[in-house]
mmCIF file of C-alpha atoms in Angstrom:
data_model
loop_
_atom_site.group_PDB
_atom_site.id
_atom_site.type_symbol
_atom_site.label_atom_id
_atom_site.label_comp_id
_atom_site.label_asym_id
_atom_site.label_seq_id
_atom_site.Cartn_x
_atom_site.Cartn_y
_atom_site.Cartn_z
ATOM 1 C CA ALA E 124 15.349 1.506 4.564
ATOM 2 C CA ALA E 125 16.202 0.845 0.916
ATOM 3 C CA ALA E 126 18.096 -2.319 1.840
ATOM 4 C CA VAL E 127 15.183 -3.610 3.932
ATOM 5 C CA MET E 128 12.709 -2.855 1.132
ATOM 6 C CA GLY E 129 14.927 -4.721 -1.334
ATOM 7 C CA GLN E 130 15.003 -7.725 0.974
ATOM 8 C CA LEU E 131 11.226 -7.606 1.487
ATOM 9 C CA ARG E 132 10.650 -7.368 -2.266
ATOM 10 C CA ALA E 133 12.904 -10.374 -2.912
ATOM 11 C CA ALA E 134 11.212 -12.405 -0.159
ATOM 12 C CA LEU E 135 7.764 -11.527 -1.491
ATOM 13 C CA ARG E 136 8.745 -12.682 -4.977
ATOM 14 C CA ALA E 137 10.011 -15.956 -3.547
ATOM 15 C CA PHE E 138 6.887 -16.532 -1.442
ATOM 16 C CA ALA E 139 4.628 -15.668 -4.386
ATOM 17 C CA GLN E 140 6.108 -18.604 -6.316
ATOM 18 C CA ASP E 141 4.202 -20.917 -3.937
ATOM 19 C CA ASP E 142 0.916 -19.747 -5.514
ATOM 20 C CA LYS E 143 -0.745 -19.456 -2.087
ATOM 21 C CA PRO E 144 -3.641 -17.110 -1.202
ATOM 22 C CA PRO E 145 -2.638 -13.459 -0.534
ATOM 23 C CA ALA E 146 -3.331 -13.630 3.225
ATOM 24 C CA GLU E 147 -1.023 -16.632 3.594
ATOM 25 C CA ILE E 148 1.721 -14.905 1.592
ATOM 26 C CA MET E 149 1.328 -11.836 3.823
ATOM 27 C CA ARG E 150 1.634 -13.940 6.993
ATOM 28 C CA LYS E 151 4.836 -15.535 5.658
ATOM 29 C CA LEU E 152 6.236 -12.121 4.735
ATOM 30 C CA ASP E 153 5.406 -10.785 8.205
ATOM 31 C CA ASP E 154 7.178 -13.745 9.847
ATOM 32 C CA TRP E 155 10.180 -13.203 7.615
ATOM 33 C CA CYS E 156 10.193 -9.451 8.293
ATOM 34 C CA ARG E 157 10.613 -10.110 11.997
ATOM 35 C CA THR E 158 13.804 -12.081 11.292
ATOM 36 C CA LEU E 159 15.361 -8.874 9.916
ATOM 37 C CA GLY E 160 15.267 -7.250 13.354
ATOM 38 C CA THR E 161 18.260 -5.673 14.986
ATOM 39 C CA VAL E 162 19.179 -5.539 18.664
ATOM 40 C CA THR E 163 18.544 -2.166 20.311
ATOM 41 C CA PRO E 164 20.206 -0.742 23.430
ATOM 42 C CA ASP E 165 16.790 -0.500 25.116
ATOM 43 C CA SER E 166 16.084 -4.234 24.688
ATOM 44 C CA PRO E 167 19.417 -6.096 24.463
ATOM 45 C CA GLY E 168 17.874 -9.583 24.264
ATOM 46 C CA GLU E 169 15.148 -8.770 21.746
ATOM 47 C CA LEU E 170 15.130 -8.019 18.042
ATOM 48 C CA ASP E 171 13.525 -4.799 16.818
ATOM 49 C CA PRO E 172 12.125 -5.687 13.377
ATOM 50 C CA PRO E 173 11.640 -3.147 10.618
ATOM 51 C CA MET E 174 8.069 -2.130 9.879
ATOM 52 C CA ALA E 175 6.598 -1.684 6.415
ATOM 53 C CA SER E 176 3.208 -1.431 4.809
ATOM 54 C CA CYS E 177 2.328 -3.781 1.974
ATOM 55 C CA THR E 178 -0.602 -4.819 -0.174
ATOM 56 C CA TYR E 179 -0.330 -8.119 -2.026
ATOM 57 C CA LEU E 180 -2.783 -8.642 -4.886
ATOM 58 C CA VAL E 181 -3.574 -11.374 -7.361
ATOM 59 C CA TYR E 182 -5.679 -10.420 -10.376
ATOM 60 C CA ASP E 183 -7.485 -12.960 -12.536
ATOM 61 C CA ALA E 184 -8.072 -11.161 -15.844
ATOM 62 C CA TRP E 185 -10.500 -13.813 -17.068
ATOM 63 C CA SER E 186 -12.958 -13.338 -14.202
ATOM 64 C CA ARG E 187 -11.824 -9.749 -13.389
ATOM 65 C CA THR E 188 -11.442 -10.885 -9.772
ATOM 66 C CA LEU E 189 -8.926 -9.155 -7.535
ATOM 67 C CA SER E 190 -7.831 -11.086 -4.417
ATOM 68 C CA PHE E 191 -5.682 -9.232 -1.913
ATOM 69 C CA SER E 192 -4.422 -8.908 1.624
ATOM 70 C CA ASN E 193 -3.279 -5.695 3.241
ATOM 71 C CA ALA E 194 -0.677 -4.868 5.880
ATOM 72 C CA GLY E 195 -1.358 -1.269 6.845
ATOM 73 C CA HIS E 196 -1.087 0.237 3.356
ATOM 74 C CA GLU E 197 -3.425 2.980 2.181
ATOM 75 C CA ALA E 198 -6.076 1.951 -0.328
ATOM 76 C CA PRO E 199 -5.157 2.526 -3.972
ATOM 77 C CA LEU E 200 -7.296 4.794 -6.099
ATOM 78 C CA LEU E 201 -9.754 2.986 -8.348
ATOM 79 C CA ILE E 202 -10.689 4.579 -11.666
ATOM 80 C CA THR E 203 -13.899 3.189 -13.163
ATOM 81 C CA ASP E 204 -15.811 4.839 -16.013
ATOM 82 C CA GLY E 205 -14.049 8.160 -15.422
ATOM 83 C CA GLU E 206 -14.902 8.209 -11.706
ATOM 84 C CA VAL E 207 -12.162 8.060 -9.080
ATOM 85 C CA GLY E 208 -12.635 6.473 -5.663
ATOM 86 C CA GLU E 209 -10.626 4.215 -3.426
ATOM 87 C CA LEU E 210 -10.532 0.442 -3.584
ATOM 88 C CA GLU E 211 -12.642 -0.706 -0.667
ATOM 89 C CA ILE E 212 -10.426 -2.394 1.926
ATOM 90 C CA GLU E 213 -12.316 -3.756 4.936
ATOM 91 C CA HIS E 214 -9.312 -5.180 6.782
ATOM 92 C CA LYS E 215 -6.476 -2.661 6.742
ATOM 93 C CA GLY E 216 -4.214 -4.997 8.710
ATOM 94 C CA VAL E 217 -1.154 -4.023 10.697
ATOM 95 C CA LEU E 218 2.272 -3.166 9.361
ATOM 96 C CA LEU E 219 4.650 -5.999 8.589
ATOM 97 C CA GLY E 220 6.941 -6.577 11.566
ATOM 98 C CA VAL E 221 4.401 -5.496 14.217
ATOM 99 C CA ARG E 222 2.492 -8.729 14.888
ATOM 100 C CA GLY E 223 5.340 -10.430 16.764
ATOM 101 C CA GLY E 224 5.552 -7.614 19.308
ATOM 102 C CA ILE E 225 1.831 -7.387 20.050
ATOM 103 C CA PRO E 226 0.162 -10.695 20.967
ATOM 104 C CA GLY E 227 -3.464 -11.180 19.985
ATOM 105 C CA LEU E 228 -3.474 -9.090 16.804
ATOM 106 C CA PRO E 229 -5.754 -10.589 14.150
ATOM 107 C CA THR E 230 -4.083 -12.351 11.271
ATOM 108 C CA TYR E 231 -4.029 -10.894 7.788
ATOM 109 C CA ARG E 232 -7.246 -11.489 5.884
ATOM 110 C CA GLU E 233 -7.966 -12.068 2.254
ATOM 111 C CA GLU E 234 -10.512 -9.930 0.459
ATOM 112 C CA VAL E 235 -11.960 -10.341 -3.029
ATOM 113 C CA ARG E 236 -13.348 -7.638 -5.326
ATOM 114 C CA GLN E 237 -14.815 -7.803 -8.791
ATOM 115 C CA LEU E 238 -13.380 -5.040 -10.989
ATOM 116 C CA PRO E 239 -15.499 -3.604 -13.804
ATOM 117 C CA PRO E 240 -14.003 -3.766 -17.316
ATOM 118 C CA GLY E 241 -11.546 -0.956 -18.011
ATOM 119 C CA SER E 242 -10.803 -0.253 -14.332
ATOM 120 C CA THR E 243 -7.441 1.200 -13.336
ATOM 121 C CA LEU E 244 -5.782 0.955 -9.929
ATOM 122 C CA VAL E 245 -3.377 3.717 -8.893
ATOM 123 C CA PHE E 246 -1.056 2.613 -6.091
ATOM 124 C CA TYR E 247 1.090 5.122 -4.252
ATOM 125 C CA THR E 248 3.256 5.255 -1.165
ATOM 126 C CA ASP E 249 2.454 7.576 1.706
ATOM 127 C CA GLY E 250 5.355 9.823 0.703
ATOM 128 C CA LEU E 251 2.957 11.283 -1.852
ATOM 129 C CA THR E 252 0.403 12.409 0.738
ATOM 130 C CA ASP E 253 2.199 12.649 4.111
ATOM 131 C CA ARG E 254 2.978 15.934 5.832
ATOM 132 C CA ARG E 255 3.538 18.285 2.918
ATOM 133 C CA GLN E 256 4.212 21.877 3.913
ATOM 134 C CA ARG E 257 1.459 24.244 2.722
ATOM 135 C CA LEU E 258 2.613 26.637 0.028
ATOM 136 C CA ASP E 259 1.621 29.637 2.186
ATOM 137 C CA GLY E 260 3.765 28.311 5.076
ATOM 138 C CA SER E 261 0.784 27.900 7.426
ATOM 139 C CA GLY E 262 1.524 24.337 8.476
ATOM 140 C CA HIS E 263 0.990 21.039 6.714
ATOM 141 C CA TYR E 264 -1.775 19.604 4.579
ATOM 142 C CA THR E 265 -3.791 16.969 6.403
ATOM 143 C CA GLU E 266 -3.807 13.445 5.024
ATOM 144 C CA ALA E 267 -7.452 13.922 3.974
ATOM 145 C CA GLU E 268 -6.640 17.153 2.116
ATOM 146 C CA ALA E 269 -3.717 15.528 0.325
ATOM 147 C CA VAL E 270 -5.764 12.473 -0.690
ATOM 148 C CA GLU E 271 -8.550 14.718 -1.988
ATOM 149 C CA MET E 272 -6.015 16.691 -4.074
ATOM 150 C CA LEU E 273 -4.701 13.389 -5.409
ATOM 151 C CA ARG E 274 -8.200 12.136 -6.282
ATOM 152 C CA SER E 275 -9.057 15.417 -7.987
ATOM 153 C CA ALA E 276 -5.862 15.450 -10.070
ATOM 154 C CA VAL E 277 -6.348 11.827 -11.130
ATOM 155 C CA HIS E 278 -10.020 12.479 -11.934
ATOM 156 C CA ALA E 279 -8.987 15.275 -14.321
ATOM 157 C CA VAL E 280 -6.973 12.777 -16.414
ATOM 158 C CA ALA E 281 -8.894 9.562 -15.651
ATOM 159 C CA GLY E 282 -9.245 8.575 -19.321
ATOM 160 C CA ALA E 283 -5.596 9.173 -20.195
ATOM 161 C CA ASP E 284 -2.763 6.655 -20.421
ATOM 162 C CA VAL E 285 -0.787 5.458 -17.428
ATOM 163 C CA GLU E 286 2.078 7.951 -17.844
ATOM 164 C CA VAL E 287 -0.307 10.921 -17.787
ATOM 165 C CA ILE E 288 -2.123 9.550 -14.729
ATOM 166 C CA ALA E 289 1.172 8.952 -12.900
ATOM 167 C CA GLN E 290 2.406 12.471 -13.736
ATOM 168 C CA ALA E 291 -0.864 14.019 -12.508
ATOM 169 C CA ALA E 292 -0.633 12.003 -9.286
ATOM 170 C CA MET E 293 2.993 13.033 -8.739
ATOM 171 C CA GLU E 294 2.118 16.728 -9.130
ATOM 172 C CA ALA E 295 -1.217 16.571 -7.238
ATOM 173 C CA VAL E 296 -0.031 17.680 -3.804
ATOM 174 C CA PRO E 297 2.026 20.884 -3.851
ATOM 175 C CA GLY E 298 5.100 21.327 -1.688
ATOM 176 C CA GLU E 299 8.385 19.598 -1.115
ATOM 177 C CA ILE E 300 8.476 15.824 -0.783
ATOM 178 C CA ASP E 301 10.349 14.890 2.390
ATOM 179 C CA ASP E 302 9.815 11.134 2.165
ATOM 180 C CA ASP E 303 10.323 8.459 -0.465
ATOM 181 C CA MET E 304 7.473 8.324 -2.951
ATOM 182 C CA ALA E 305 6.400 5.849 -5.573
ATOM 183 C CA ILE E 306 3.381 5.663 -7.860
#
């Protein structure tokens, strides 16, 4: 997984040099992702591509305009004037690597948002919120419970610097992390 992510990151950097709109970059990355597929015993003549979520954003600081395209990634938290919500994403998109196997899926779409002055976006991978064992041993937190804990922890430090916000996010959901996690 780490090797695939490294390759995707390098490809994204290369595609971003073209200065194309985010949806076009995402389509190119999806096409490239499918070339990384491996042959499986179940389908000897077909490649099984890796799947990954991704959000590609371009921010124009002058106009405070955020342009982005999403491939199945959860919405980042948006801190504005001490309030914490999620960046509104209308078109969640499908994971990179999926489109080639399912004909007729819509293409990635570009969205544009105006960010108020002083806004902060907090991106995180699903390892932060997925399937954490409850401290009392009574099962797992739901995704909604974990996201609410994350929002609450970030809200408590919303005016702090980035290191404090990242630390609060990392400690927001109790329990052992059993997946990779990045903030």
